[in-house]
Short mmCIF file of C-alpha atoms in Angstrom, two decimals:
data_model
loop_
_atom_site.label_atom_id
_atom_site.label_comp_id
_atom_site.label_asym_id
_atom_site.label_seq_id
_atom_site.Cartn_x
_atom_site.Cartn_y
_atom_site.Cartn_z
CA UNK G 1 4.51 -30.69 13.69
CA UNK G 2 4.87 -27.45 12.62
CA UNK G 3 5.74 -24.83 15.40
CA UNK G 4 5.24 -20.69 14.81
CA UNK G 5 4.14 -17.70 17.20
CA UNK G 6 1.07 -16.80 15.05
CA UNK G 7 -0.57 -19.22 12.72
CA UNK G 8 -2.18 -17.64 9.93
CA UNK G 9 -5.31 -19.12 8.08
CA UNK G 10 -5.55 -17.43 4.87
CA UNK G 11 -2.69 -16.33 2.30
CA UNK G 12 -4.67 -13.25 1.04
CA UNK G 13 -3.09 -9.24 1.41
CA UNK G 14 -4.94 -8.91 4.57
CA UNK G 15 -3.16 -12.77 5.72
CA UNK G 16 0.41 -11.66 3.95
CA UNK G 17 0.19 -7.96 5.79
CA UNK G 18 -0.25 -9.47 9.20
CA UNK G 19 3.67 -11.22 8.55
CA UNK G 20 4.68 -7.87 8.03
CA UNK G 21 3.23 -6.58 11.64
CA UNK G 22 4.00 -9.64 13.47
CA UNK G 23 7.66 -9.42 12.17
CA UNK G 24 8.01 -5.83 13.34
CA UNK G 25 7.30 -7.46 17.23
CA UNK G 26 10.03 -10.40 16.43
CA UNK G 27 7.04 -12.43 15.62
CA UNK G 28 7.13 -15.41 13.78
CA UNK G 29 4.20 -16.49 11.60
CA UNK G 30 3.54 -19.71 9.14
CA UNK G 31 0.32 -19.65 6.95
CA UNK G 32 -2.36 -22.38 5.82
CA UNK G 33 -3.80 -21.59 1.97
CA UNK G 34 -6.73 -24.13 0.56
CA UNK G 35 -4.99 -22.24 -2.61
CA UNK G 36 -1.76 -23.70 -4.54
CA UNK G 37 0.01 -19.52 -4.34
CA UNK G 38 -0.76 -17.24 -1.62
CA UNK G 39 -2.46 -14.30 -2.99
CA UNK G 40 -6.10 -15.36 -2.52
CA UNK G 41 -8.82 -13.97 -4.77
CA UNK G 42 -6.52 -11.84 -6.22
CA UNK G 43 -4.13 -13.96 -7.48
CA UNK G 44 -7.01 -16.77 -7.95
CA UNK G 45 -9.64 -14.14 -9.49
CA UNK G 46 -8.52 -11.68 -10.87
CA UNK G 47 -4.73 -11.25 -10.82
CA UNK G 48 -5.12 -8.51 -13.47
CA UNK G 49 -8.00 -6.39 -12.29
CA UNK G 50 -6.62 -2.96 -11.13
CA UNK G 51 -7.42 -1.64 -7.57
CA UNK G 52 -8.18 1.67 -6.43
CA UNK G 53 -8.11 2.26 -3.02
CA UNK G 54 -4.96 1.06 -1.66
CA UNK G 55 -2.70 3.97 -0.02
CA UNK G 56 -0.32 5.61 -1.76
CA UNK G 57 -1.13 3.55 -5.15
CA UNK G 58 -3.84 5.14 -6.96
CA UNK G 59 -3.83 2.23 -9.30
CA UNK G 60 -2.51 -1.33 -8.29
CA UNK G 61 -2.76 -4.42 -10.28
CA UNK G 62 -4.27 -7.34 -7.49
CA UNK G 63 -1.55 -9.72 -8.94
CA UNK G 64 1.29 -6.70 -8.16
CA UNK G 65 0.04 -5.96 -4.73
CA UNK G 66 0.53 -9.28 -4.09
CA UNK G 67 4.01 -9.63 -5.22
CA UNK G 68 4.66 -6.15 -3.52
CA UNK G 69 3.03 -8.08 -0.43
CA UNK G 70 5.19 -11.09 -0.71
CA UNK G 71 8.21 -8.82 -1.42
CA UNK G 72 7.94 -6.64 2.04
CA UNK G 73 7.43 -10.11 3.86
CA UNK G 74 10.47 -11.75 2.17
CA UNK G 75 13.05 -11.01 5.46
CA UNK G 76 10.62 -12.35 8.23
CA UNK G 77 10.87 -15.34 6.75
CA UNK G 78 7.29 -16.77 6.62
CA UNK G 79 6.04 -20.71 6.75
CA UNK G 80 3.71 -21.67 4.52
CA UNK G 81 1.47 -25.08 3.99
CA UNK G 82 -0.48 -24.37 0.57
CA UNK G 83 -2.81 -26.21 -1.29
CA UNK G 84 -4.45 -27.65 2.26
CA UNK G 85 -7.57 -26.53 4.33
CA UNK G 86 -7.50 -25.85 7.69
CA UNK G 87 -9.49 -28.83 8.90
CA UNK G 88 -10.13 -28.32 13.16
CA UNK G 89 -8.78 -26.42 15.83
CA UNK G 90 -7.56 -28.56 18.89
CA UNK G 91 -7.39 -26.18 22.47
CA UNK G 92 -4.21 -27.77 24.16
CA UNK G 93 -3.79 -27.44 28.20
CA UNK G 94 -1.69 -24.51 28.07
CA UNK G 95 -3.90 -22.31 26.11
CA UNK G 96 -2.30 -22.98 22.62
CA UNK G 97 -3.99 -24.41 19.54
CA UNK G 98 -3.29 -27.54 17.03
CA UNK G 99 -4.49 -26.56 13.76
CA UNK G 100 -4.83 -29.39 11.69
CA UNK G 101 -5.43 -29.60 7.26
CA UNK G 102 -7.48 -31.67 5.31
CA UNK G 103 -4.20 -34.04 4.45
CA UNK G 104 -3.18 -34.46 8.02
CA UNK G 105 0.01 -31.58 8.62
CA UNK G 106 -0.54 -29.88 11.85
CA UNK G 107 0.39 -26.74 12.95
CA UNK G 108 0.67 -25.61 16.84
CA UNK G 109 0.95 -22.05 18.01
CA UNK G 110 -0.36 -19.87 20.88
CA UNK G 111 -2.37 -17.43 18.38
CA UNK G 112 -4.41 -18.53 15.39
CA UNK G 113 -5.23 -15.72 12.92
CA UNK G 114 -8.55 -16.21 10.78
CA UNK G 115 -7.85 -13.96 7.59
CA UNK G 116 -9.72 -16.52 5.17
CA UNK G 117 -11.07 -13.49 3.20
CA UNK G 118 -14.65 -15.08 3.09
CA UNK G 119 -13.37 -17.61 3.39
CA UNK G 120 -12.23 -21.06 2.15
CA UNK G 121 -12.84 -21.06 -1.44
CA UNK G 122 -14.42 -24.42 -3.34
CA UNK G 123 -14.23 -24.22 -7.05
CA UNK G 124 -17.29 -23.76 -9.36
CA UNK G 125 -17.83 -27.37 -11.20
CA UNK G 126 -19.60 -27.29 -14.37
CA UNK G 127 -22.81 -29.54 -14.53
CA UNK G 128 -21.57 -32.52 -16.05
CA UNK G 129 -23.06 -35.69 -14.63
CA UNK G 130 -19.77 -37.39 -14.51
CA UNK G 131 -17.16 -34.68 -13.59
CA UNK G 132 -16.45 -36.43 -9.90
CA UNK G 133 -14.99 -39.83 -11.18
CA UNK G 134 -12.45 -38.20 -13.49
CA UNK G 135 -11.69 -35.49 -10.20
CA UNK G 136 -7.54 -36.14 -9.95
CA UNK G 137 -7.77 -38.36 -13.39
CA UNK G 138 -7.63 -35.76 -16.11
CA UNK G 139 -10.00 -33.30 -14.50
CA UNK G 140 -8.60 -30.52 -11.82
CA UNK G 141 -10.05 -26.99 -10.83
CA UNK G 142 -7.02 -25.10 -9.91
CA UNK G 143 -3.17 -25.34 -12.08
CA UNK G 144 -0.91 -26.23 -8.99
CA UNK G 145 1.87 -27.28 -11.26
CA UNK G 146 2.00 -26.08 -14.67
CA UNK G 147 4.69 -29.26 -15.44
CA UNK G 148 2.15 -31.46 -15.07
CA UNK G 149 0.81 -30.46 -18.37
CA UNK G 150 3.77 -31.12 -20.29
CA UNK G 151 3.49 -32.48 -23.29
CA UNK G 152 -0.58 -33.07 -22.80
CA UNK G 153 -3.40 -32.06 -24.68
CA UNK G 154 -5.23 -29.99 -22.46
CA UNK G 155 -8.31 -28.25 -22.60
CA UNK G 156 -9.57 -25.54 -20.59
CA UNK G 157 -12.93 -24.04 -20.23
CA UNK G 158 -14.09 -20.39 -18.66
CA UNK G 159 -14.13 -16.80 -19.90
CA UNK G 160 -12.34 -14.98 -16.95
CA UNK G 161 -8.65 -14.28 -16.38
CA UNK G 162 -7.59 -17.61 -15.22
CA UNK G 163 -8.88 -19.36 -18.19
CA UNK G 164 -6.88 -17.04 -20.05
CA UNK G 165 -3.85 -16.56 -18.39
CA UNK G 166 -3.35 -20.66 -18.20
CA UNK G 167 -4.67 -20.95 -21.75
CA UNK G 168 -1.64 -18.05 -22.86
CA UNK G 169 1.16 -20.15 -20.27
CA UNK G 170 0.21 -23.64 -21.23
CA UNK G 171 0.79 -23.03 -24.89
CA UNK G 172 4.27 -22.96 -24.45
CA UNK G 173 3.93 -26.13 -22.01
CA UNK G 174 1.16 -28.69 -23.34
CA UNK G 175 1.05 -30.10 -26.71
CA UNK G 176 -2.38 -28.81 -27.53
CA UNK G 177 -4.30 -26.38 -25.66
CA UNK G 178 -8.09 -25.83 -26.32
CA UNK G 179 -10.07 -23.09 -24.71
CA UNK G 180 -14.05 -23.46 -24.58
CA UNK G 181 -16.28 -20.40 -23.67
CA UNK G 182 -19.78 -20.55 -23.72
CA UNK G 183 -20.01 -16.93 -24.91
CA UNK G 184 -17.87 -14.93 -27.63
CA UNK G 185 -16.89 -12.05 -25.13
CA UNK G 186 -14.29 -12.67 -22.57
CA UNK G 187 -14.53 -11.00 -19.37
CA UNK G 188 -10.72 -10.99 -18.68
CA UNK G 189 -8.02 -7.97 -18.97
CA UNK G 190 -8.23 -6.62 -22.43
CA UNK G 191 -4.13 -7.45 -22.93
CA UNK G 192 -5.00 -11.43 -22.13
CA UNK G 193 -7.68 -11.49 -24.36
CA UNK G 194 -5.30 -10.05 -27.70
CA UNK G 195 -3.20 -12.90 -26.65
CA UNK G 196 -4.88 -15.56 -26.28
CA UNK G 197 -6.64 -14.03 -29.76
CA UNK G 198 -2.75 -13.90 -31.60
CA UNK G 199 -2.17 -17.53 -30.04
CA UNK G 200 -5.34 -18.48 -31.52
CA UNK G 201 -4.28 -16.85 -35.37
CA UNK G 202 -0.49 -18.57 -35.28
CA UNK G 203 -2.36 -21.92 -34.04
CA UNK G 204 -1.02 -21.91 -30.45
CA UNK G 205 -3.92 -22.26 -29.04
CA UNK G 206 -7.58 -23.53 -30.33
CA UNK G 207 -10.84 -21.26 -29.68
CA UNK G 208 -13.75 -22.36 -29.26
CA UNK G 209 -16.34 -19.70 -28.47
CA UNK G 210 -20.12 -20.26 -28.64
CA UNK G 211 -20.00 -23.50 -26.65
CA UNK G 212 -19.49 -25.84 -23.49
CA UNK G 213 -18.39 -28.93 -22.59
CA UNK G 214 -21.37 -31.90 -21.89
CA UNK G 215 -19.67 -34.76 -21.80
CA UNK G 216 -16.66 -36.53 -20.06
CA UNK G 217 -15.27 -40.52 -21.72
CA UNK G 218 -12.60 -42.47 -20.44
CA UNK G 219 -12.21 -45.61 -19.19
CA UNK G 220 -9.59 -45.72 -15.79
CA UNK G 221 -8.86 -41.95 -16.71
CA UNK G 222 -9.94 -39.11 -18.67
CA UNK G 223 -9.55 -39.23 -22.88
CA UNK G 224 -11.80 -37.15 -24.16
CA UNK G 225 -14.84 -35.08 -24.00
CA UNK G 226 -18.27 -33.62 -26.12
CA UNK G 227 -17.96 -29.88 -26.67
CA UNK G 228 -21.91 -28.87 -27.69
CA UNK G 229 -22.35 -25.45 -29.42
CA UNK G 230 -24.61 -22.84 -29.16
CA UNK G 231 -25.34 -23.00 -32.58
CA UNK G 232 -27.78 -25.53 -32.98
CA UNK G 233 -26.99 -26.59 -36.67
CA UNK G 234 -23.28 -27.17 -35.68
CA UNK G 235 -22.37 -30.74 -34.60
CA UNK G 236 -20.86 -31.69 -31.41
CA UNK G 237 -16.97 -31.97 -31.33
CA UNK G 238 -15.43 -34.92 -29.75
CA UNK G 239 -12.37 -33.42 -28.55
CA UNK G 240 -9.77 -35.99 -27.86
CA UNK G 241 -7.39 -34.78 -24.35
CA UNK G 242 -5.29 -35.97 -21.49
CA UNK G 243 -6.63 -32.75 -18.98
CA UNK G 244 -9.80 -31.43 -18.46
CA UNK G 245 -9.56 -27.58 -16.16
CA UNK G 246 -12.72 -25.95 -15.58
CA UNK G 247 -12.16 -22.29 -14.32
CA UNK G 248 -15.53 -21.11 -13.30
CA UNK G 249 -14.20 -19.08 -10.30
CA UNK G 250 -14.12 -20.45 -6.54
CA UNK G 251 -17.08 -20.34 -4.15
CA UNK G 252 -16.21 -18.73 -0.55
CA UNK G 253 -17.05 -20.48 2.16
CA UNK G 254 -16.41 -20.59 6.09
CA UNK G 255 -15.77 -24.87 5.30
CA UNK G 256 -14.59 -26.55 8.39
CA UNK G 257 -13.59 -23.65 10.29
CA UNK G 258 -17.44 -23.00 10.52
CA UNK G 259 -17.61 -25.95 12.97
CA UNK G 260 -14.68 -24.68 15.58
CA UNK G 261 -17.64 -23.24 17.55
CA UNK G 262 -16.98 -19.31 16.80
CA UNK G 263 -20.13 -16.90 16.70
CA UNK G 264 -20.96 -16.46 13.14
CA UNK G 265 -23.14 -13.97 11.59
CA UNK G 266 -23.90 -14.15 8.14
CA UNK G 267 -21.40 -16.04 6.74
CA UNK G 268 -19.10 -13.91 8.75
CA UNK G 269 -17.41 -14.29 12.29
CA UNK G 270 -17.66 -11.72 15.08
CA UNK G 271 -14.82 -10.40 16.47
CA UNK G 272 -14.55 -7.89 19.16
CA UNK G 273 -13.66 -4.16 17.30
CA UNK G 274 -13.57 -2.54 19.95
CA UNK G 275 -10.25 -3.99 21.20
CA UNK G 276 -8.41 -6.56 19.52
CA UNK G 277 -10.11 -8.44 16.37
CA UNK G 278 -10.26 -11.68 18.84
CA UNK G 279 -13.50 -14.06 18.75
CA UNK G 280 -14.78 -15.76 21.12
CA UNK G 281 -12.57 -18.37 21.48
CA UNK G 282 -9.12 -16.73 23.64
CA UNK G 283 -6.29 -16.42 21.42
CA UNK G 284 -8.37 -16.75 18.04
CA UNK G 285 -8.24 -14.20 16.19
CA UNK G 286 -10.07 -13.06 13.04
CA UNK G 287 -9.09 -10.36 10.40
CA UNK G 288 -10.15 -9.21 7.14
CA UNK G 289 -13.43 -9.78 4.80
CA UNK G 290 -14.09 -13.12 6.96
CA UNK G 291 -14.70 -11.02 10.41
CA UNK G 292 -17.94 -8.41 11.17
CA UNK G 293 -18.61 -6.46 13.61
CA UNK G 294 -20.59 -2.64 13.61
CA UNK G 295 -19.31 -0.63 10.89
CA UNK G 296 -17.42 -3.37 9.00
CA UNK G 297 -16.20 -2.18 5.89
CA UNK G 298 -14.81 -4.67 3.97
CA UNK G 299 -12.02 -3.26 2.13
CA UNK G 300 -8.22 -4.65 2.26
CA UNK G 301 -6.94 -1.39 3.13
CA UNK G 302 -9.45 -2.06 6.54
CA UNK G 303 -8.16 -5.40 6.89
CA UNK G 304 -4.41 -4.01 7.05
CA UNK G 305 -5.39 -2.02 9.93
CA UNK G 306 -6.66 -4.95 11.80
CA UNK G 307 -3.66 -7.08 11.27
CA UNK G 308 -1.80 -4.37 13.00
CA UNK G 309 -3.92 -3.86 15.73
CA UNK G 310 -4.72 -7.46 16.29
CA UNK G 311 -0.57 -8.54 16.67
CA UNK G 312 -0.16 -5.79 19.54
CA UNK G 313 -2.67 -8.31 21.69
CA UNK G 314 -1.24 -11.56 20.53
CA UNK G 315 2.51 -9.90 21.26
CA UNK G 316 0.61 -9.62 24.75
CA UNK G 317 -0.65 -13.43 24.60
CA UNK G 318 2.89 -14.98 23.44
CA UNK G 319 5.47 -12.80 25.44
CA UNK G 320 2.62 -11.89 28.88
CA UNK G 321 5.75 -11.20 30.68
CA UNK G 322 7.07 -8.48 28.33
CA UNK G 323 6.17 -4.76 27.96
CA UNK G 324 5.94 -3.89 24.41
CA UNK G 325 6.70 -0.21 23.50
CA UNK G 326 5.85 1.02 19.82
CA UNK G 327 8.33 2.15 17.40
CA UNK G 328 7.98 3.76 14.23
CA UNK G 329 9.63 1.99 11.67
CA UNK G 330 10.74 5.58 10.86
CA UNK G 331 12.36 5.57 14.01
CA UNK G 332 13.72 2.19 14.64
CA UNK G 333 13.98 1.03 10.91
CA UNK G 334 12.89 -2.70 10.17
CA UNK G 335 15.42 -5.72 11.26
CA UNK G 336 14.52 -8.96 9.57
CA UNK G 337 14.73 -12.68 10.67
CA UNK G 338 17.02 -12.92 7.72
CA UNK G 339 19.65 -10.14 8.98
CA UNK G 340 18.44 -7.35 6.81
CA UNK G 341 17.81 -3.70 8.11
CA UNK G 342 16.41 -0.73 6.66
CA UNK G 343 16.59 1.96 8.75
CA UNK G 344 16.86 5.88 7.71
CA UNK G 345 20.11 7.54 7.58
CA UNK G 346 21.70 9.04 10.54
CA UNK G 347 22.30 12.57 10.57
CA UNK G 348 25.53 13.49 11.26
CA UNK G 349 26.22 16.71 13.51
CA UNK G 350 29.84 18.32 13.03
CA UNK G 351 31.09 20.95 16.18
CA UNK G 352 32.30 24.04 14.56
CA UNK G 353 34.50 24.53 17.69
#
């Protein structure tokens, strides 16, 4: 059993932020990703797409923001169960929760923090009859160990950043790496694409644009597949591998968390705005793209300001005893979990008597 003030569902900026809030009150928090690497969609998505609108960074890469994310997190010490969905939410007789995953670990805290982004994300499966019975035997939808590759002939098949970022890595890892695209044009950052295109030209890696895989063989476990092409007057390929990774994207969902009896709208849970971000279940909280209310923009830079509203009223809910007086971190500096401290330099005042 896994014990922390404030559970956190969701690993995204708005998720990772909320450490950084809760820490400042002496907080502890532990979070629960579906996703092998916190981050969410933009480590997922689009890890290279630059972003606009966050404060004081007129230009951001997602993947950096992230890392800057994980980076100002770092001394409060966060928990984190990844690669596992948040399956139910058990009330307990003293007000607190059991959250428990899809492979069994359960968490228990007096706050639970709903910053799924929109959600729980499902991967995009191609429409190959077959696909499910090679699922964990040669087929997977997301890389949560790159090791596993060693060695392997593996072939991967998408257009986006993720195809080609794991395409570019792998070559150094797997023995042959093959990457399918049903168009010629790649849709991911323009320096991924010249790699992957000077990987293809020293034989690194094998392109092969114009096409899409149809077919899945093997007997106990995957061995090879049928790549059709466009191009009609070009044969099928029978390409010959050990690891089959679509990377279509991932589908958002609410998943289970949909059945924990919060009011949903849309897709989307309501939260009271006009206070604390809370739902309406006590002590459940929910922050980010995966709450709406009147107004709701749904911007990260909106979902940081929640996560610091909302851990003023769950300070209230874990320590009801305690007053809680607001310090800028200008003023009182920040004091990790970890024995770190930044604080600004005192000024020193000399008599001239």
């Amino acid at each position: 059993m896994i014990k922390t003030d404030i559970l956190i569902i969701g690993a995204g900026p708005t998720g990772l932020f909320t450490v950084f809030e809760a820490g400042l009150l002496k907080l502890k928090c532990h979070i629960i990703d579906a996703l092998a690497q916190p981050g969410g969609q933009c480590s997922e998505i689009y890890p290279k797409k630059p972003i606009y609108d966050i404060p004081a960074f007129p230009e951001i890469l997602a993947g950096d923001l992230v890392d800057n994310l994980m980076e100002q997190i770092k001394p409060f010490e966060p928990g984190f169960t990844l690669g596992e969905r948040a399956e139910t939410l058990d009330k307990q007789e003293d007000g607190s929760y059991i959250v428990t995953t899809n492979k069994g670990t359960q968490h228990h805290a007096p706050v639970v923090v709903i910053a799924g982004g929109l959600g729980s994300f499902e991967p995009r499966k191609p429409p190959i009859a077959n696909i499910a019975d090679y699922e964990d035997k040669g087929v997977a939808y997301i890389i949560k160990d790159p090791e596993i590759y060693r060695n392997k002939k593996v072939l991967i098949a998408g257009g986006g950043d993720s195809a080609l970022d794991w395409s570019i890595f792998l070559a150094d890892v797997a023995s042959e790496v093959t990457l399918v695209h049903r168009r010629n044009e790649f849709r991911g950052a323009l320096d991924s694409v010249e790699k992957a295109s000077e990987l293809a030209k020293l034989g690194k890696i094998k392109l092969l644009t114009e096409a899409q895989v149809t077919e899945l063989h093997g007997t106990d476990e995957l061995s090879g597949l049928v790549v059709k092409h466009n191009d009609t007057e070009k044969e099928d390929s029978y390409v010959e591998v050990d690891n089959f990774i679509p990377l279509f994207g991932l589908s958002p969902k609410l998943g289970p968390i949909g059945n924990w009896g919060l009011e949903i709208e849309k897709n989307a849970i309501k939260v009271n705005n006009a206070k604390d971000y809370q739902t309406n279940i006590p002590g459940v909280f929910a922050i980010g793209d995966v709450n709406t209310y009147e107004g709701k923009l749904k911007l990260i830079l909106s979902g940081f300001h929640e996560a610091a509203v909302m851990c003023q009223y769950a300070y209230q809910i874990i320590n009801p005893d305690k007053r809680f007086v607001m310090k800028y971190t200008t003023v009182g500096g920040v004091t990790g979990f970890d024995g770190s401290k930044k604080e600004a330099k005192k000024e020193v005042v000399q008599s001239i008597l």
